[in-house]
Coordinates of C-alpha atoms in Angstrom, one line a residue:
M1 CA 0.0 0.0 0.0
D2 CA 2.9 2.4 0.8
A3 CA 4.0 2.1 -2.9
I4 CA 0.5 3.2 -4.1
F5 CA 0.6 6.1 -1.7
Q6 CA 4.0 7.2 -2.9
E7 CA 2.9 7.1 -6.6
L8 CA -0.3 9.1 -5.8
Q9 CA 1.8 11.7 -4.0
K10 CA 3.9 12.1 -7.1
L11 CA 0.6 13.1 -8.8
G12 CA 0.0 15.8 -6.2
F13 CA -2.0 14.0 -3.6
S14 CA -1.2 14.6 0.1
S15 CA -0.7 11.6 2.5
Y16 CA -4.1 12.0 4.0
E17 CA -5.7 12.4 0.5
C18 CA -4.1 9.1 -0.5
K19 CA -5.5 7.3 2.5
A20 CA -9.0 8.8 2.1
Y21 CA -9.2 8.0 -1.6
V22 CA -7.9 4.4 -1.2
G23 CA -10.2 3.9 1.7
L24 CA -13.2 5.0 -0.4
L25 CA -12.2 2.7 -3.2
K26 CA -12.5 -0.2 -0.8
T27 CA -15.9 0.8 0.7
H28 CA -18.4 3.3 -0.6
P29 CA -20.5 5.3 -0.3
V30 CA -19.7 6.2 3.4
T31 CA -19.9 9.2 5.7
G32 CA -16.9 11.3 6.5
Y33 CA -16.9 9.8 10.0
E34 CA -16.6 6.3 8.5
I35 CA -13.9 7.3 6.1
S36 CA -11.9 8.7 9.0
K37 CA -12.2 5.5 11.0
R38 CA -11.3 3.2 8.1
S39 CA -8.5 5.3 6.6
G40 CA -6.7 6.6 9.6
V41 CA -7.2 10.3 8.6
P42 CA -7.9 12.3 11.8
R43 CA -11.5 13.2 12.3
S44 CA -10.6 16.9 12.7
M45 CA -9.0 16.8 9.2
I46 CA -11.3 14.5 7.2
Y47 CA -13.8 17.1 5.8
E48 CA -11.0 19.3 4.7
V49 CA -9.3 16.4 3.0
L50 CA -12.6 15.3 1.3
G51 CA -13.0 18.9 0.1
K52 CA -9.6 18.8 -1.5
L53 CA -10.3 15.5 -3.1
M54 CA -13.5 16.9 -4.5
D55 CA -11.6 19.8 -5.9
K56 CA -9.2 17.4 -7.6
G57 CA -12.2 15.5 -9.1
A58 CA -11.4 12.3 -7.2
V59 CA -14.5 12.2 -5.0
H60 CA -18.2 12.7 -5.4
L61 CA -20.6 13.8 -2.8
V62 CA -23.7 11.6 -2.5
P63 CA -26.8 13.6 -1.4
S64 CA -28.2 11.6 1.5
E65 CA -28.9 12.0 5.2
P66 CA -26.3 12.0 6.5
V67 CA -24.1 13.1 3.6
K68 CA -21.9 10.3 2.1
Y69 CA -19.0 10.2 -0.2
S70 CA -18.0 8.0 -3.2
P71 CA -14.8 7.8 -5.2
V72 CA -14.4 8.5 -8.9
P73 CA -13.5 5.1 -10.4
A74 CA -9.8 4.6 -10.5
E75 CA -9.5 4.2 -14.3
E76 CA -11.5 7.4 -14.8
L77 CA -9.3 9.3 -12.4
I78 CA -6.1 8.0 -13.9
A79 CA -7.3 8.8 -17.4
R80 CA -8.1 12.4 -16.3
V81 CA -4.8 12.9 -14.6
R82 CA -2.9 11.4 -17.5
K83 CA -4.7 13.9 -19.9
Q84 CA -3.9 16.8 -17.6
F85 CA -0.3 15.9 -17.3
E86 CA 0.1 15.4 -21.1
E87 CA -1.5 18.8 -21.7
S88 CA 0.8 20.4 -19.1
L89 CA 3.9 18.7 -20.6
S90 CA 2.9 19.8 -24.1
Y91 CA 2.4 23.3 -23.0
L92 CA 5.6 23.5 -21.0
E93 CA 7.6 21.9 -23.9
K94 CA 6.4 24.6 -26.2
E95 CA 6.7 27.6 -23.9
L96 CA 10.0 26.6 -22.3
T97 CA 11.6 25.9 -25.6
M98 CA 10.5 29.3 -26.9
L99 CA 12.0 30.9 -23.8
Q100 CA 15.3 29.0 -24.4
Q101 CA 15.3 30.0 -28.0
E102 CA 14.8 33.7 -27.0
R103 CA 17.8 33.4 -24.7
D104 CA 19.9 31.7 -27.4
I105 CA 19.1 34.6 -29.7
D106 CA 20.6 37.0 -27.2
V107 CA 23.8 35.0 -26.9
I108 CA 27.0 35.6 -28.9
W109 CA 29.7 33.0 -28.4
H110 CA 33.3 34.1 -28.8
I111 CA 35.7 31.5 -30.2
R112 CA 39.5 31.6 -30.4
S113 CA 42.1 29.6 -32.3
D114 CA 42.0 28.1 -35.8
E115 CA 41.2 24.6 -34.5
S116 CA 38.2 25.7 -32.3
V117 CA 36.8 27.9 -35.1
M118 CA 37.0 25.2 -37.7
N119 CA 35.4 22.7 -35.2
E120 CA 32.5 25.0 -34.6
M121 CA 32.1 25.5 -38.4
T122 CA 32.1 21.8 -39.0
E123 CA 29.4 21.2 -36.4
M124 CA 27.3 24.0 -37.9
I125 CA 27.6 22.3 -41.3
G126 CA 26.3 19.1 -39.7
R127 CA 23.3 21.0 -38.3
T128 CA 22.3 22.4 -41.7
E129 CA 18.8 21.2 -42.8
K130 CA 18.0 23.4 -45.9
E131 CA 20.6 25.9 -46.9
L132 CA 24.2 26.6 -46.2
W133 CA 25.9 29.8 -47.2
L134 CA 29.7 30.0 -47.2
S135 CA 32.4 32.6 -47.8
V136 CA 35.7 30.9 -47.4
W137 CA 39.4 31.2 -48.3
K138 CA 41.9 28.7 -49.7
P139 CA 43.5 27.6 -46.4
Q140 CA 40.1 26.7 -45.0
V141 CA 38.7 25.0 -48.1
P142 CA 40.0 21.4 -47.5
M143 CA 38.4 21.1 -44.1
I144 CA 35.1 22.7 -45.2
Q145 CA 35.0 20.5 -48.3
E146 CA 35.4 17.4 -46.1
A147 CA 32.8 18.5 -43.6
V148 CA 30.3 19.2 -46.4
E149 CA 30.9 15.8 -48.0
S150 CA 30.8 13.9 -44.7
H151 CA 28.2 15.7 -42.6
L152 CA 25.9 17.7 -44.8
R153 CA 22.4 16.3 -45.5
E154 CA 21.8 15.3 -49.1
E155 CA 18.7 17.5 -49.4
A156 CA 20.6 20.7 -48.2
H157 CA 21.7 23.3 -50.8
V158 CA 25.1 24.9 -50.5
F159 CA 26.2 28.3 -52.0
S160 CA 29.8 29.3 -51.6
V161 CA 32.1 32.2 -52.4
I162 CA 35.8 31.0 -52.5
F163 CA 38.8 33.3 -52.3
G164 CA 42.2 32.3 -53.8
A165 CA 41.4 28.7 -54.8
P166 CA 40.2 28.7 -58.4
E167 CA 39.9 25.0 -58.8
A168 CA 38.0 24.3 -55.6
T169 CA 34.2 23.7 -55.5
I170 CA 31.8 23.6 -52.5
G171 CA 28.2 23.2 -53.7
A172 CA 27.1 26.0 -56.1
T173 CA 30.5 27.8 -56.2
F174 CA 31.4 31.3 -57.1
H175 CA 35.0 32.3 -57.2
H176 CA 36.0 35.8 -56.0
D177 CA 38.0 36.9 -59.1
Y178 CA 37.1 40.6 -59.5
M179 CA 39.6 41.8 -56.9
T180 CA 42.7 39.9 -55.9
P181 CA 42.5 38.2 -52.5
D182 CA 45.2 40.5 -51.2
V183 CA 43.0 43.6 -51.7
V184 CA 40.2 42.0 -49.8
K185 CA 42.5 40.7 -47.1
G186 CA 43.9 44.2 -46.6
R187 CA 40.5 45.6 -46.2
T188 CA 39.2 43.0 -43.7
G189 CA 42.5 42.5 -41.9
G190 CA 42.6 38.8 -42.6
H191 CA 40.6 36.0 -44.1
L192 CA 37.1 36.9 -43.3
T193 CA 35.2 33.6 -43.3
I194 CA 31.4 33.1 -42.9
A195 CA 29.1 30.1 -42.5
A196 CA 25.4 30.7 -42.2
R197 CA 22.7 28.0 -42.1
D198 CA 19.0 27.9 -42.6
G199 CA 18.4 31.5 -41.6
E200 CA 19.0 30.4 -38.0
E201 CA 22.7 30.5 -37.1
V202 CA 25.8 32.2 -38.3
L203 CA 29.5 32.0 -37.6
I204 CA 31.7 34.9 -38.6
A205 CA 35.5 34.3 -38.3
N206 CA 38.7 36.1 -39.2
F207 CA 41.8 34.0 -39.7
T208 CA 45.0 36.1 -39.6
D209 CA 48.7 35.5 -39.3
Q210 CA 49.2 38.6 -37.2
S211 CA 47.2 37.4 -34.1
T212 CA 45.0 34.7 -32.8
S213 CA 42.2 33.8 -35.1
W214 CA 38.7 34.5 -33.7
A215 CA 35.1 34.0 -34.5
V216 CA 31.7 34.8 -33.1
K217 CA 28.7 32.5 -33.4
T218 CA 25.1 33.5 -32.8
C219 CA 21.4 32.7 -33.6
D220 CA 20.5 36.4 -33.6
P221 CA 18.2 36.7 -36.7
V222 CA 19.6 40.1 -37.6
L223 CA 23.2 39.0 -37.7
V224 CA 22.2 35.8 -39.6
L225 CA 20.4 37.9 -42.1
V226 CA 23.2 40.4 -42.6
A227 CA 25.8 37.7 -43.0
T228 CA 23.7 35.8 -45.5
E229 CA 22.9 38.9 -47.5
Y230 CA 26.7 39.7 -47.6
I231 CA 27.3 36.4 -49.3
R232 CA 24.4 36.8 -51.7
H233 CA 25.7 40.2 -52.7
D234 CA 29.2 38.8 -53.3
I235 CA 27.8 36.1 -55.5
M236 CA 25.9 38.7 -57.6
I237 CA 29.0 40.9 -57.9
E238 CA 31.0 38.0 -59.3
K239 CA 28.2 37.1 -61.8
L240 CA 28.0 40.8 -62.9
T241 CA 31.7 40.9 -63.3
A242 CA 31.6 37.7 -65.4
E243 CA 28.8 39.1 -67.6
L244 CA 29.9 42.8 -67.9
G245 CA 33.7 42.4 -67.7
P246 CA 36.0 43.8 -65.0
E247 CA 36.8 47.0 -67.0
R248 CA 33.1 48.1 -67.1
L249 CA 32.8 47.4 -63.3
D250 CA 36.1 49.4 -62.7
A251 CA 34.7 52.3 -64.5
L252 CA 31.8 52.5 -62.0
W253 CA 33.9 53.2 -59.0
R254 CA 37.6 54.0 -59.6
N255 CA 37.0 57.7 -60.1
N256 CA 34.2 58.0 -57.5
P257 CA 35.6 59.0 -54.1
D258 CA 32.7 57.3 -52.1
L259 CA 32.7 54.1 -54.1
M260 CA 36.5 54.0 -54.0
H261 CA 36.2 54.0 -50.2
V262 CA 33.5 51.3 -50.4
M263 CA 35.5 49.0 -52.6
T264 CA 39.0 49.4 -51.1
G265 CA 38.5 50.8 -47.6
R266 CA 40.7 53.8 -48.5
R267 CA 39.9 57.4 -49.1
F268 CA 40.2 58.7 -52.7
D269 CA 43.6 60.3 -53.3

């Protein structure tokens, strides 16, 4: 019997409520006085206990003289409690997950060292479900190629911009040919590398020979959007250059002070 009481207590029943309900299952309908005698619940407490059991939907009051009490059948009570628990768990699963996601959005993880950055990028590739956007440089290409081939789901689409590795391909590949990698490296202070997945997560890294490589990783939708759009625009610039020719693109900005600054990071001299 103690085991039954322990399990009922897990469902929110007090010790006295357990005794009163089990006592009613054995004999009913009976008066409060009789329940007290049979169950061991103190007489001074029995009507308070019965009231709480009625609130829980575990006991019915039987109109009579004197008033008697009868239990809700065990299978009916268990079915009702199970339904309530499932509804509560479903609600909590949804709401708590949303709270967790809101917290995750606020977090920006800082990562240091080439190895740690590449490990994080590899794990992100494995989490991709629909789309992966990459902007990568020659030194990082082999590890990223391997990660894509080994961990990326077959149905996921990959779009990549690659710097300094004209023979390399990673998914739908666009080579950054318009400006030499050295110009871009000078503007960004290193090998600015980006991986963004599914509109949900982004890693922005900078690999450099001058100091420790670093990266930030976040689920912030604004930063994910900005990084993805950056890659989209780079892809379109490369396609425009291929269609129009580098000379015509040069003519748009080389004599324009503002565009000179945009393209090179330097003021027009």
